[in-house]
Amino acid sequence: MSSRGLFSNRLGFILAAAGSAVGLGNIWKFPFEVGLGGGAAFVVMYLIFAFLLCYPVMITEVAIGRKTQKNPVGAFKALGYNNWKFIGILGLIAGVVILSFYNVVAGWAFGYFVEMVQGNFAVGENFGSFTSDIFKVGIYSIIFMFFTAFFVSKGVSGGIEKLAKVLMPTLIVMILALVAYSFTLPHAMEGVIYYLVPDISKIEISTIGGALRQAFFSLSLGMGALITYGSYLSKKDNIISSATFITLADVGIAFIAGLMMFPFVAFNLGGDMSPVMAGEVGGPGLIFVTLPGVFQTLGSTLGMFIGSFFFLLLSFAALTSTVSLLEVPVSYMVDEFHIPRLRAVALVASFIFLFGIPSLIGNGYSEFFTSGFNIPGSADFMSFLGKLADIMLLFGGCCIVSFAAYIWKKENLHEELAQGYDGYHASFVKTFVNFTVSYVSPILLALLFVMVLLDNFFGISVF
Ligand code: PFF
């Protein structure tokens, strides 16, 4: 066992990395992005991007991490390319930005658990007053950051793999049960059609950009989280099959979460999906507004039980992601500055919590942070940060694959991937990795990065 604390086995790594990927991005963000992005056309683009563009980035990140056994900044230095450590630094910044608002939403999820335990189904209709009660949501997000810090202080190979092991199957069963229930409700089919039957005319630049941003965010790519987790992976383990499992688990859970949500939304709207298409219903409040009312239809006792269990699971799913977000800057401080882990955790977690205050108060409490940020499509600080972080992830992902293919060189990447995978050199997977990492991912990601940047921040649509 290395002093950095390797995962106890491959399953430990897979579970922790899948735990990082599966989180609020799948259950909170994916459905509302689909809603805003025009429904099924978005889903199709998302699936294509996840497997064609993101999967190679994931493989590359894990390989760089395992090769160097370092955090994202140290990794580029360790390979001998000091100039490229900017990728790692940007990743650290993106992680800090994401965690600052992610922790706020995770606090809402935890707060909803508390409300559901008390049988308060009306919290959904009063979502706006819930989020603007900053004393309450402030406490929830402090509690959440505290739990995150606790797990990170123990090291990722500790509790987090155990948590993910129980959590992942339970979450899947819970969502599938809710999918089954949602299909029994009136107007379910209108929701399913919106979600699954693509209307090609709906594909606009914002659909494409939104789907790509979502795929990166959901798979935890582009900021070095998987470089960090890869650094704890043993040389005996197969990177390709691990990455395949993580991608399938993440995409699968997002997909079924959508299958659960849209019938519920259609039920709430009496079958008329036009407010969703017009962007009047949806956005970051989607699950928080819709679900409590749905749980109420189960009757007060069962509804309270299922509702609180659902939000508890969602909080745990968020926790395995916040842990990976905090781990990136913490491992950087521990590796590079030799700061004791506990002190690094306390420093970084406190800083990020403070940095999250504008997001906390920007959901109703502070007029300025709620509506003062006029970027196309949204006006609140949290959405602004969300888009900023997404664009950083795209840029990071593009740089990581380009670096691996052309600077570090493909041969070295293949060499790393072959460790723990007998027969890699003769496999089709090698051809796929070679082609996507050299051409498809860098070129398409660079083009899409520019398109998304122009569209999201300047309102300029290139077609
Ligand atoms: N993938 C996480 C989610 O979908 O909730 C969010 C996330 C975690 C993004 C870790 C990036 C990251 F490094």
Short mmCIF file of C-alpha atoms and ligand atoms in Angstrom, two decimals:
data_model
loop_
_atom_site.label_atom_id
_atom_site.label_comp_id
_atom_site.label_asym_id
_atom_site.label_seq_id
_atom_site.Cartn_x
_atom_site.Cartn_y
_atom_site.Cartn_z
CA MET A 1 0.00 0.00 0.00
CA SER A 2 1.47 3.34 -0.99
CA SER A 3 1.56 6.17 1.51
CA ARG A 4 -0.99 8.01 -0.65
CA GLY A 5 -3.55 5.34 0.20
CA LEU A 6 -4.50 3.26 -2.81
CA PHE A 7 -8.06 2.09 -3.23
CA SER A 8 -8.40 -1.29 -1.61
CA ASN A 9 -9.25 -2.87 -4.97
CA ARG A 10 -10.57 -2.01 -8.40
CA LEU A 11 -14.14 -2.08 -7.19
CA GLY A 12 -13.23 0.56 -4.63
CA PHE A 13 -11.97 2.86 -7.37
CA ILE A 14 -14.95 2.19 -9.63
CA LEU A 15 -17.40 2.85 -6.85
CA ALA A 16 -15.71 6.04 -5.72
CA ALA A 17 -15.38 7.35 -9.29
CA ALA A 18 -18.96 6.37 -10.14
CA GLY A 19 -19.96 8.03 -6.86
CA SER A 20 -18.23 11.19 -8.06
CA ALA A 21 -20.01 11.03 -11.39
CA VAL A 22 -23.47 10.18 -10.09
CA GLY A 23 -24.85 13.08 -8.14
CA LEU A 24 -27.00 16.15 -8.39
CA GLY A 25 -25.87 16.38 -12.01
CA ASN A 26 -27.91 13.29 -12.86
CA ILE A 27 -31.02 13.82 -10.79
CA TRP A 28 -31.26 17.57 -10.34
CA LYS A 29 -29.42 19.04 -13.35
CA PHE A 30 -30.03 16.53 -16.14
CA PRO A 31 -33.87 16.74 -16.11
CA PHE A 32 -33.93 20.53 -16.00
CA GLU A 33 -31.30 20.85 -18.72
CA VAL A 34 -33.35 18.46 -20.87
CA GLY A 35 -36.40 20.62 -20.18
CA LEU A 36 -34.61 23.82 -21.17
CA GLY A 37 -32.79 22.18 -24.08
CA GLY A 38 -35.92 21.07 -25.91
CA GLY A 39 -36.51 17.50 -24.70
CA ALA A 40 -35.56 14.36 -26.60
CA ALA A 41 -33.28 16.11 -29.12
CA PHE A 42 -31.13 17.12 -26.16
CA VAL A 43 -31.13 13.56 -24.82
CA VAL A 44 -29.90 12.17 -28.15
CA MET A 45 -27.07 14.72 -28.35
CA TYR A 46 -26.16 14.03 -24.73
CA LEU A 47 -25.84 10.28 -25.34
CA ILE A 48 -23.67 10.79 -28.42
CA PHE A 49 -21.37 13.21 -26.61
CA ALA A 50 -21.06 11.03 -23.52
CA PHE A 51 -19.82 8.01 -25.46
CA LEU A 52 -17.95 9.64 -28.31
CA LEU A 53 -16.31 12.68 -26.74
CA CYS A 54 -16.37 12.21 -22.99
CA TYR A 55 -15.47 8.54 -22.63
CA PRO A 56 -12.01 9.07 -24.26
CA VAL A 57 -11.40 12.05 -21.98
CA MET A 58 -12.25 9.89 -18.98
CA ILE A 59 -9.84 7.16 -20.05
CA THR A 60 -7.09 9.75 -20.57
CA GLU A 61 -7.63 11.42 -17.19
CA VAL A 62 -7.50 8.14 -15.30
CA ALA A 63 -4.38 7.06 -17.23
CA ILE A 64 -2.53 10.31 -16.46
CA GLY A 65 -3.51 10.02 -12.80
CA ARG A 66 -2.38 6.44 -12.44
CA LYS A 67 0.84 7.00 -14.36
CA THR A 68 1.93 9.92 -12.19
CA GLN A 69 0.23 9.07 -8.88
CA LYS A 70 -0.29 12.80 -8.49
CA ASN A 71 -2.92 15.52 -8.19
CA PRO A 72 -3.83 17.32 -11.46
CA VAL A 73 -1.19 20.04 -11.11
CA GLY A 74 1.58 17.72 -9.94
CA ALA A 75 0.70 15.22 -12.67
CA PHE A 76 1.75 17.47 -15.55
CA LYS A 77 4.95 18.37 -13.73
CA ALA A 78 5.67 14.72 -13.00
CA LEU A 79 5.40 13.89 -16.69
CA GLY A 80 8.01 16.55 -17.32
CA TYR A 81 5.76 19.24 -18.80
CA ASN A 82 5.79 22.00 -16.27
CA ASN A 83 4.21 24.46 -18.73
CA TRP A 84 1.13 22.31 -18.98
CA LYS A 85 0.35 22.43 -15.31
CA PHE A 86 -1.97 25.36 -16.14
CA ILE A 87 -4.53 22.67 -17.06
CA GLY A 88 -4.37 21.37 -13.52
CA ILE A 89 -4.60 24.86 -12.06
CA LEU A 90 -7.67 25.66 -14.15
CA GLY A 91 -9.14 22.36 -13.00
CA LEU A 92 -8.57 23.31 -9.37
CA ILE A 93 -10.33 26.62 -9.93
CA ALA A 94 -13.22 24.90 -11.72
CA GLY A 95 -13.56 22.46 -8.81
CA VAL A 96 -13.68 25.28 -6.28
CA VAL A 97 -16.28 27.14 -8.37
CA ILE A 98 -18.44 24.03 -8.79
CA LEU A 99 -18.30 23.00 -5.17
CA SER A 100 -19.23 26.51 -4.04
CA PHE A 101 -22.69 26.29 -5.64
CA TYR A 102 -23.05 22.51 -5.63
CA ASN A 103 -22.86 22.55 -1.87
CA VAL A 104 -25.78 25.00 -1.79
CA VAL A 105 -27.98 22.70 -3.87
CA ALA A 106 -26.83 19.70 -1.83
CA GLY A 107 -27.93 21.66 1.24
CA TRP A 108 -31.38 22.09 -0.35
CA ALA A 109 -31.58 18.34 -0.95
CA PHE A 110 -30.69 17.69 2.66
CA GLY A 111 -33.16 20.35 3.80
CA TYR A 112 -35.88 18.67 1.75
CA PHE A 113 -35.13 15.44 3.55
CA VAL A 114 -35.79 17.23 6.84
CA GLU A 115 -39.00 18.81 5.48
CA MET A 116 -40.25 15.47 4.14
CA VAL A 117 -39.65 13.77 7.47
CA GLN A 118 -42.01 16.36 8.91
CA GLY A 119 -44.55 15.64 6.16
CA ASN A 120 -44.25 19.14 4.73
CA PHE A 121 -45.35 18.45 1.14
CA ALA A 122 -46.08 22.13 0.60
CA VAL A 123 -42.36 22.88 0.51
CA GLY A 124 -42.44 22.28 -3.27
CA GLU A 125 -44.97 25.06 -3.91
CA ASN A 126 -42.99 27.27 -1.55
CA PHE A 127 -39.61 26.51 -3.06
CA GLY A 128 -38.87 30.24 -3.48
CA SER A 129 -39.43 30.97 0.19
CA PHE A 130 -37.44 27.88 1.14
CA THR A 131 -34.35 29.00 -0.81
CA SER A 132 -34.57 32.59 0.34
CA ASP A 133 -34.70 31.62 4.01
CA ILE A 134 -30.94 31.98 4.22
CA PHE A 135 -30.71 31.16 7.87
CA LYS A 136 -32.19 27.72 7.25
CA VAL A 137 -30.45 26.95 3.96
CA GLY A 138 -27.23 28.42 5.35
CA ILE A 139 -27.28 25.89 8.19
CA TYR A 140 -28.02 23.05 5.78
CA SER A 141 -25.12 23.96 3.57
CA ILE A 142 -22.77 24.29 6.56
CA ILE A 143 -23.83 20.81 7.67
CA PHE A 144 -23.24 19.50 4.16
CA MET A 145 -19.79 21.02 3.87
CA PHE A 146 -18.95 19.60 7.25
CA PHE A 147 -19.83 16.04 6.16
CA THR A 148 -17.87 16.49 2.95
CA ALA A 149 -14.85 17.70 4.90
CA PHE A 150 -15.17 14.80 7.31
CA PHE A 151 -15.01 12.19 4.54
CA VAL A 152 -12.18 13.92 2.69
CA SER A 153 -10.17 14.15 5.91
CA LYS A 154 -10.36 10.35 6.13
CA GLY A 155 -8.90 9.97 2.59
CA VAL A 156 -10.85 8.79 -0.44
CA SER A 157 -10.00 5.16 0.00
CA GLY A 158 -11.76 5.20 3.36
CA GLY A 159 -15.45 5.63 3.84
CA ILE A 160 -16.46 6.84 0.43
CA GLU A 161 -16.23 3.53 -1.39
CA LYS A 162 -18.37 1.89 1.28
CA LEU A 163 -20.95 4.63 1.00
CA ALA A 164 -21.08 4.33 -2.78
CA LYS A 165 -21.39 0.56 -2.60
CA VAL A 166 -24.69 0.69 -0.72
CA LEU A 167 -25.88 3.90 -2.23
CA MET A 168 -25.65 3.17 -5.92
CA PRO A 169 -27.88 0.06 -6.05
CA THR A 170 -30.39 1.57 -3.60
CA LEU A 171 -30.63 4.73 -5.66
CA ILE A 172 -31.21 2.75 -8.85
CA VAL A 173 -33.96 0.65 -7.26
CA MET A 174 -35.61 3.76 -5.83
CA ILE A 175 -35.61 5.61 -9.15
CA LEU A 176 -36.88 2.56 -11.03
CA ALA A 177 -39.74 2.19 -8.54
CA LEU A 178 -40.57 5.87 -9.05
CA VAL A 179 -40.41 5.43 -12.84
CA ALA A 180 -42.96 2.62 -12.51
CA TYR A 181 -45.18 4.82 -10.36
CA SER A 182 -44.84 7.81 -12.67
CA PHE A 183 -46.10 5.71 -15.57
CA THR A 184 -49.35 5.03 -13.75
CA LEU A 185 -50.18 8.75 -13.40
CA PRO A 186 -52.50 10.60 -15.78
CA HIS A 187 -50.72 12.28 -18.72
CA ALA A 188 -47.53 10.26 -18.16
CA MET A 189 -47.25 9.62 -21.88
CA GLU A 190 -47.08 13.31 -22.80
CA GLY A 191 -44.02 13.52 -20.56
CA VAL A 192 -42.43 10.40 -22.03
CA ILE A 193 -42.96 11.71 -25.55
CA TYR A 194 -41.34 15.03 -24.69
CA TYR A 195 -38.42 13.13 -23.20
CA LEU A 196 -37.95 10.40 -25.76
CA VAL A 197 -39.30 11.38 -29.17
CA PRO A 198 -36.82 13.76 -30.76
CA ASP A 199 -37.90 16.70 -32.82
CA ILE A 200 -34.88 17.42 -35.00
CA SER A 201 -36.05 20.96 -35.63
CA LYS A 202 -35.43 21.59 -31.90
CA ILE A 203 -31.69 21.15 -32.31
CA GLU A 204 -30.12 24.54 -31.90
CA ILE A 205 -26.70 25.60 -30.83
CA SER A 206 -27.91 25.89 -27.24
CA THR A 207 -29.16 22.28 -27.38
CA ILE A 208 -25.81 21.05 -28.61
CA GLY A 209 -23.82 23.16 -26.17
CA GLY A 210 -26.12 22.32 -23.26
CA ALA A 211 -25.87 18.59 -23.94
CA LEU A 212 -22.09 18.70 -24.13
CA ARG A 213 -21.77 20.82 -20.99
CA GLN A 214 -24.09 18.45 -19.19
CA ALA A 215 -22.16 15.36 -20.30
CA PHE A 216 -18.89 16.80 -19.01
CA PHE A 217 -20.36 17.93 -15.73
CA SER A 218 -22.19 14.70 -15.14
CA LEU A 219 -19.15 12.53 -15.83
CA SER A 220 -16.95 14.73 -13.58
CA LEU A 221 -14.57 15.43 -16.45
CA GLY A 222 -12.28 18.25 -17.48
CA MET A 223 -11.08 19.37 -14.05
CA GLY A 224 -8.83 16.53 -13.02
CA ALA A 225 -11.16 14.83 -10.54
CA LEU A 226 -10.48 11.57 -12.33
CA ILE A 227 -6.75 12.32 -12.55
CA THR A 228 -6.88 12.53 -8.78
CA TYR A 229 -8.92 9.36 -8.36
CA GLY A 230 -6.78 7.59 -10.97
CA SER A 231 -3.74 8.43 -8.87
CA TYR A 232 -5.03 6.07 -6.20
CA LEU A 233 -5.56 3.21 -8.68
CA SER A 234 -3.24 0.23 -8.71
CA LYS A 235 -1.21 -0.75 -11.79
CA LYS A 236 -2.91 -4.12 -11.89
CA ASP A 237 -6.29 -2.64 -12.66
CA ASN A 238 -7.93 -2.29 -16.03
CA ILE A 239 -8.58 1.37 -16.80
CA ILE A 240 -10.71 0.77 -19.88
CA SER A 241 -13.25 -1.51 -18.26
CA SER A 242 -13.42 0.76 -15.20
CA ALA A 243 -14.11 3.81 -17.38
CA THR A 244 -16.73 1.87 -19.31
CA PHE A 245 -18.57 0.94 -16.15
CA ILE A 246 -18.44 4.48 -14.76
CA THR A 247 -19.76 5.97 -18.00
CA LEU A 248 -22.57 3.43 -18.29
CA ALA A 249 -23.59 3.84 -14.64
CA ASP A 250 -23.63 7.61 -14.86
CA VAL A 251 -25.46 7.88 -18.17
CA GLY A 252 -27.86 5.11 -17.14
CA ILE A 253 -28.82 6.81 -13.89
CA ALA A 254 -29.32 10.18 -15.59
CA PHE A 255 -31.46 8.49 -18.23
CA ILE A 256 -33.78 6.80 -15.75
CA ALA A 257 -33.95 9.96 -13.64
CA GLY A 258 -35.34 11.72 -16.73
CA LEU A 259 -37.74 8.87 -17.32
CA MET A 260 -39.01 9.41 -13.80
CA MET A 261 -39.22 13.20 -13.95
CA PHE A 262 -41.02 13.94 -17.21
CA PRO A 263 -44.16 11.92 -16.49
CA PHE A 264 -44.30 13.68 -13.10
CA VAL A 265 -43.93 17.08 -14.77
CA ALA A 266 -46.61 16.21 -17.34
CA PHE A 267 -48.90 15.05 -14.54
CA ASN A 268 -48.39 18.34 -12.68
CA LEU A 269 -49.07 20.34 -15.83
CA GLY A 270 -52.15 18.35 -16.82
CA GLY A 271 -50.39 17.02 -19.94
CA ASP A 272 -49.54 20.37 -21.50
CA MET A 273 -45.76 20.48 -21.91
CA SER A 274 -45.68 23.89 -23.58
CA PRO A 275 -44.63 25.79 -20.41
CA VAL A 276 -41.59 23.49 -20.24
CA MET A 277 -40.79 24.11 -23.89
CA ALA A 278 -41.15 27.85 -23.35
CA GLY A 279 -38.80 27.69 -20.37
CA GLU A 280 -41.55 28.90 -17.99
CA VAL A 281 -41.52 25.70 -15.96
CA GLY A 282 -38.24 24.07 -15.10
CA GLY A 283 -34.79 25.38 -14.40
CA PRO A 284 -32.88 24.69 -11.21
CA GLY A 285 -36.07 24.36 -9.15
CA LEU A 286 -37.53 21.55 -11.28
CA ILE A 287 -37.17 18.54 -9.00
CA PHE A 288 -37.64 20.60 -5.85
CA VAL A 289 -40.92 22.09 -7.06
CA THR A 290 -42.34 18.97 -8.71
CA LEU A 291 -41.46 16.06 -6.46
CA PRO A 292 -43.02 16.92 -3.07
CA GLY A 293 -46.48 17.21 -4.66
CA VAL A 294 -45.97 13.86 -6.36
CA PHE A 295 -44.97 12.23 -3.07
CA GLN A 296 -48.12 13.64 -1.53
CA THR A 297 -50.23 11.69 -4.03
CA LEU A 298 -48.91 8.53 -2.37
CA GLY A 299 -50.80 9.42 0.81
CA SER A 300 -49.34 11.11 3.84
CA THR A 301 -47.58 8.17 5.51
CA LEU A 302 -46.20 6.44 2.43
CA GLY A 303 -45.49 9.81 0.79
CA MET A 304 -43.56 10.96 3.83
CA PHE A 305 -41.59 7.74 3.91
CA ILE A 306 -40.74 7.64 0.19
CA GLY A 307 -40.17 11.39 -0.01
CA SER A 308 -37.75 11.52 2.88
CA PHE A 309 -35.93 8.41 1.70
CA PHE A 310 -35.60 9.88 -1.81
CA PHE A 311 -34.08 13.14 -0.60
CA LEU A 312 -31.82 11.30 1.80
CA LEU A 313 -30.50 9.18 -1.07
CA LEU A 314 -30.10 12.29 -3.20
CA SER A 315 -28.08 13.88 -0.39
CA PHE A 316 -25.82 10.83 -0.22
CA ALA A 317 -25.38 10.87 -4.01
CA ALA A 318 -24.42 14.54 -3.73
CA LEU A 319 -22.00 13.72 -0.92
CA THR A 320 -19.98 11.24 -2.97
CA SER A 321 -19.63 14.02 -5.58
CA THR A 322 -18.78 16.84 -3.16
CA VAL A 323 -16.11 14.60 -1.69
CA SER A 324 -14.46 14.24 -5.10
CA LEU A 325 -14.70 17.99 -5.69
CA LEU A 326 -13.03 18.80 -2.38
CA GLU A 327 -10.44 16.04 -2.80
CA VAL A 328 -8.88 17.76 -5.85
CA PRO A 329 -7.67 20.97 -4.12
CA VAL A 330 -6.92 19.09 -0.90
CA SER A 331 -4.69 16.50 -2.59
CA TYR A 332 -2.96 19.38 -4.37
CA MET A 333 -2.15 21.11 -1.09
CA VAL A 334 -1.09 17.90 0.59
CA ASP A 335 1.14 16.75 -2.30
CA GLU A 336 2.67 20.05 -3.31
CA PHE A 337 2.92 21.99 -0.05
CA HIS A 338 3.05 19.11 2.41
CA ILE A 339 0.27 20.61 4.48
CA PRO A 340 -1.28 18.02 6.83
CA ARG A 341 -4.48 16.63 5.31
CA LEU A 342 -6.73 17.74 8.14
CA ARG A 343 -5.50 21.31 8.01
CA ALA A 344 -5.77 21.42 4.21
CA VAL A 345 -9.35 20.14 4.44
CA ALA A 346 -10.32 22.74 7.04
CA LEU A 347 -8.77 25.59 5.06
CA VAL A 348 -10.18 24.67 1.66
CA ALA A 349 -13.64 23.72 2.92
CA SER A 350 -14.01 27.00 4.81
CA PHE A 351 -12.82 29.02 1.85
CA ILE A 352 -15.23 27.28 -0.53
CA PHE A 353 -18.13 27.70 1.85
CA LEU A 354 -17.49 31.45 2.00
CA PHE A 355 -17.13 31.61 -1.76
CA GLY A 356 -20.53 29.90 -1.99
CA ILE A 357 -22.35 32.63 -0.07
CA PRO A 358 -23.30 34.65 -3.20
CA SER A 359 -24.92 31.46 -4.60
CA LEU A 360 -26.64 30.86 -1.30
CA ILE A 361 -28.16 34.31 -1.17
CA GLY A 362 -28.66 34.49 -4.94
CA ASN A 363 -31.80 32.37 -4.88
CA GLY A 364 -34.28 34.92 -3.67
CA TYR A 365 -32.64 36.58 -0.69
CA SER A 366 -30.36 39.06 -2.43
CA GLU A 367 -31.92 40.90 -5.34
CA PHE A 368 -28.53 41.57 -6.89
CA PHE A 369 -27.25 37.98 -6.82
CA THR A 370 -30.68 36.66 -7.83
CA SER A 371 -31.21 38.76 -10.92
CA GLY A 372 -28.19 40.95 -11.54
CA PHE A 373 -26.24 38.65 -13.86
CA ASN A 374 -27.52 39.14 -17.31
CA ILE A 375 -26.01 36.38 -19.34
CA PRO A 376 -28.17 34.78 -22.04
CA GLY A 377 -30.83 32.53 -20.53
CA SER A 378 -30.33 33.25 -16.84
CA ALA A 379 -29.79 36.09 -14.44
CA ASP A 380 -28.77 34.59 -11.13
CA PHE A 381 -25.25 34.22 -9.85
CA MET A 382 -25.47 30.46 -9.40
CA SER A 383 -26.47 29.85 -13.02
CA PHE A 384 -23.72 32.19 -14.10
CA LEU A 385 -21.16 30.20 -12.09
CA GLY A 386 -22.63 26.97 -13.46
CA LYS A 387 -22.07 28.08 -17.02
CA LEU A 388 -18.64 29.43 -16.23
CA ALA A 389 -17.61 26.14 -14.64
CA ASP A 390 -19.04 24.12 -17.53
CA ILE A 391 -17.04 26.08 -20.06
CA MET A 392 -13.90 25.58 -17.98
CA LEU A 393 -14.55 21.83 -17.97
CA LEU A 394 -14.88 21.78 -21.76
CA PHE A 395 -11.67 23.71 -22.15
CA GLY A 396 -9.91 21.47 -19.64
CA GLY A 397 -11.14 18.32 -21.38
CA CYS A 398 -9.98 19.58 -24.75
CA CYS A 399 -6.54 20.44 -23.35
CA ILE A 400 -6.18 17.10 -21.55
CA VAL A 401 -6.79 14.96 -24.65
CA SER A 402 -4.69 17.23 -26.86
CA PHE A 403 -1.87 17.07 -24.32
CA ALA A 404 -2.05 13.28 -24.13
CA ALA A 405 -2.12 12.80 -27.90
CA TYR A 406 0.46 15.31 -29.01
CA ILE A 407 2.69 16.33 -26.12
CA TRP A 408 2.89 13.34 -23.83
CA LYS A 409 2.39 11.18 -26.95
CA LYS A 410 -0.10 8.46 -27.70
CA GLU A 411 2.44 5.66 -27.25
CA ASN A 412 2.80 6.57 -23.58
CA LEU A 413 -0.94 6.71 -23.13
CA HIS A 414 -1.32 3.28 -24.73
CA GLU A 415 1.47 1.90 -22.60
CA GLU A 416 -0.37 2.99 -19.46
CA LEU A 417 -3.68 1.60 -20.69
CA ALA A 418 -2.08 -1.74 -21.50
CA GLN A 419 -1.08 -2.18 -17.85
CA GLY A 420 -3.77 -4.27 -16.25
CA TYR A 421 -5.31 -5.08 -19.64
CA ASP A 422 -3.68 -8.08 -21.35
CA GLY A 423 -4.30 -8.02 -25.07
CA TYR A 424 -4.87 -4.25 -25.17
CA HIS A 425 -2.41 -3.71 -28.01
CA ALA A 426 -4.25 -6.10 -30.31
CA SER A 427 -7.72 -4.87 -29.36
CA PHE A 428 -10.28 -2.75 -31.16
CA VAL A 429 -10.40 -0.55 -28.06
CA LYS A 430 -6.87 0.61 -28.82
CA THR A 431 -7.91 1.71 -32.31
CA PHE A 432 -10.93 3.53 -30.85
CA VAL A 433 -8.85 5.29 -28.20
CA ASN A 434 -6.20 6.17 -30.74
CA PHE A 435 -8.64 7.70 -33.17
CA THR A 436 -10.82 9.55 -30.69
CA VAL A 437 -8.00 10.90 -28.52
CA SER A 438 -5.99 12.05 -31.55
CA TYR A 439 -8.70 13.50 -33.74
CA VAL A 440 -12.34 13.32 -32.71
CA SER A 441 -12.15 14.65 -29.17
CA PRO A 442 -9.58 17.45 -29.60
CA ILE A 443 -11.08 18.82 -32.82
CA LEU A 444 -14.74 18.60 -31.91
CA LEU A 445 -14.15 19.80 -28.37
CA ALA A 446 -12.19 22.82 -29.58
CA LEU A 447 -14.94 23.75 -32.06
CA LEU A 448 -17.73 23.18 -29.58
CA PHE A 449 -15.88 25.07 -26.86
CA VAL A 450 -15.79 28.18 -29.03
CA MET A 451 -19.45 27.76 -30.01
CA VAL A 452 -20.59 27.31 -26.42
CA LEU A 453 -18.50 30.25 -25.23
CA LEU A 454 -20.01 32.58 -27.82
CA ASP A 455 -23.53 31.30 -27.25
CA ASN A 456 -23.53 31.21 -23.45
CA PHE A 457 -21.72 34.40 -22.67
CA PHE A 458 -22.25 36.63 -25.66
CA GLY A 459 -25.53 35.38 -27.09
CA ILE A 460 -23.88 34.81 -30.46
CA SER A 461 -25.19 31.75 -32.25
CA VAL A 462 -22.93 30.51 -35.03
CA PHE A 463 -25.72 28.79 -36.95
N1 PFF B 1 -20.54 14.66 -11.69
C1 PFF B 1 -21.13 15.31 -10.56
C2 PFF B 1 -22.64 15.25 -10.72
O1 PFF B 1 -23.11 14.88 -11.80
O2 PFF B 1 -23.35 15.59 -9.81
C3 PFF B 1 -20.64 16.72 -10.39
C4 PFF B 1 -19.15 16.82 -10.45
C5 PFF B 1 -18.38 16.14 -9.51
C6 PFF B 1 -18.55 17.54 -11.47
C7 PFF B 1 -17.00 16.18 -9.59
C8 PFF B 1 -17.18 17.60 -11.56
C9 PFF B 1 -16.42 16.91 -10.62
F1 PFF B 1 -15.14 16.94 -10.69
#
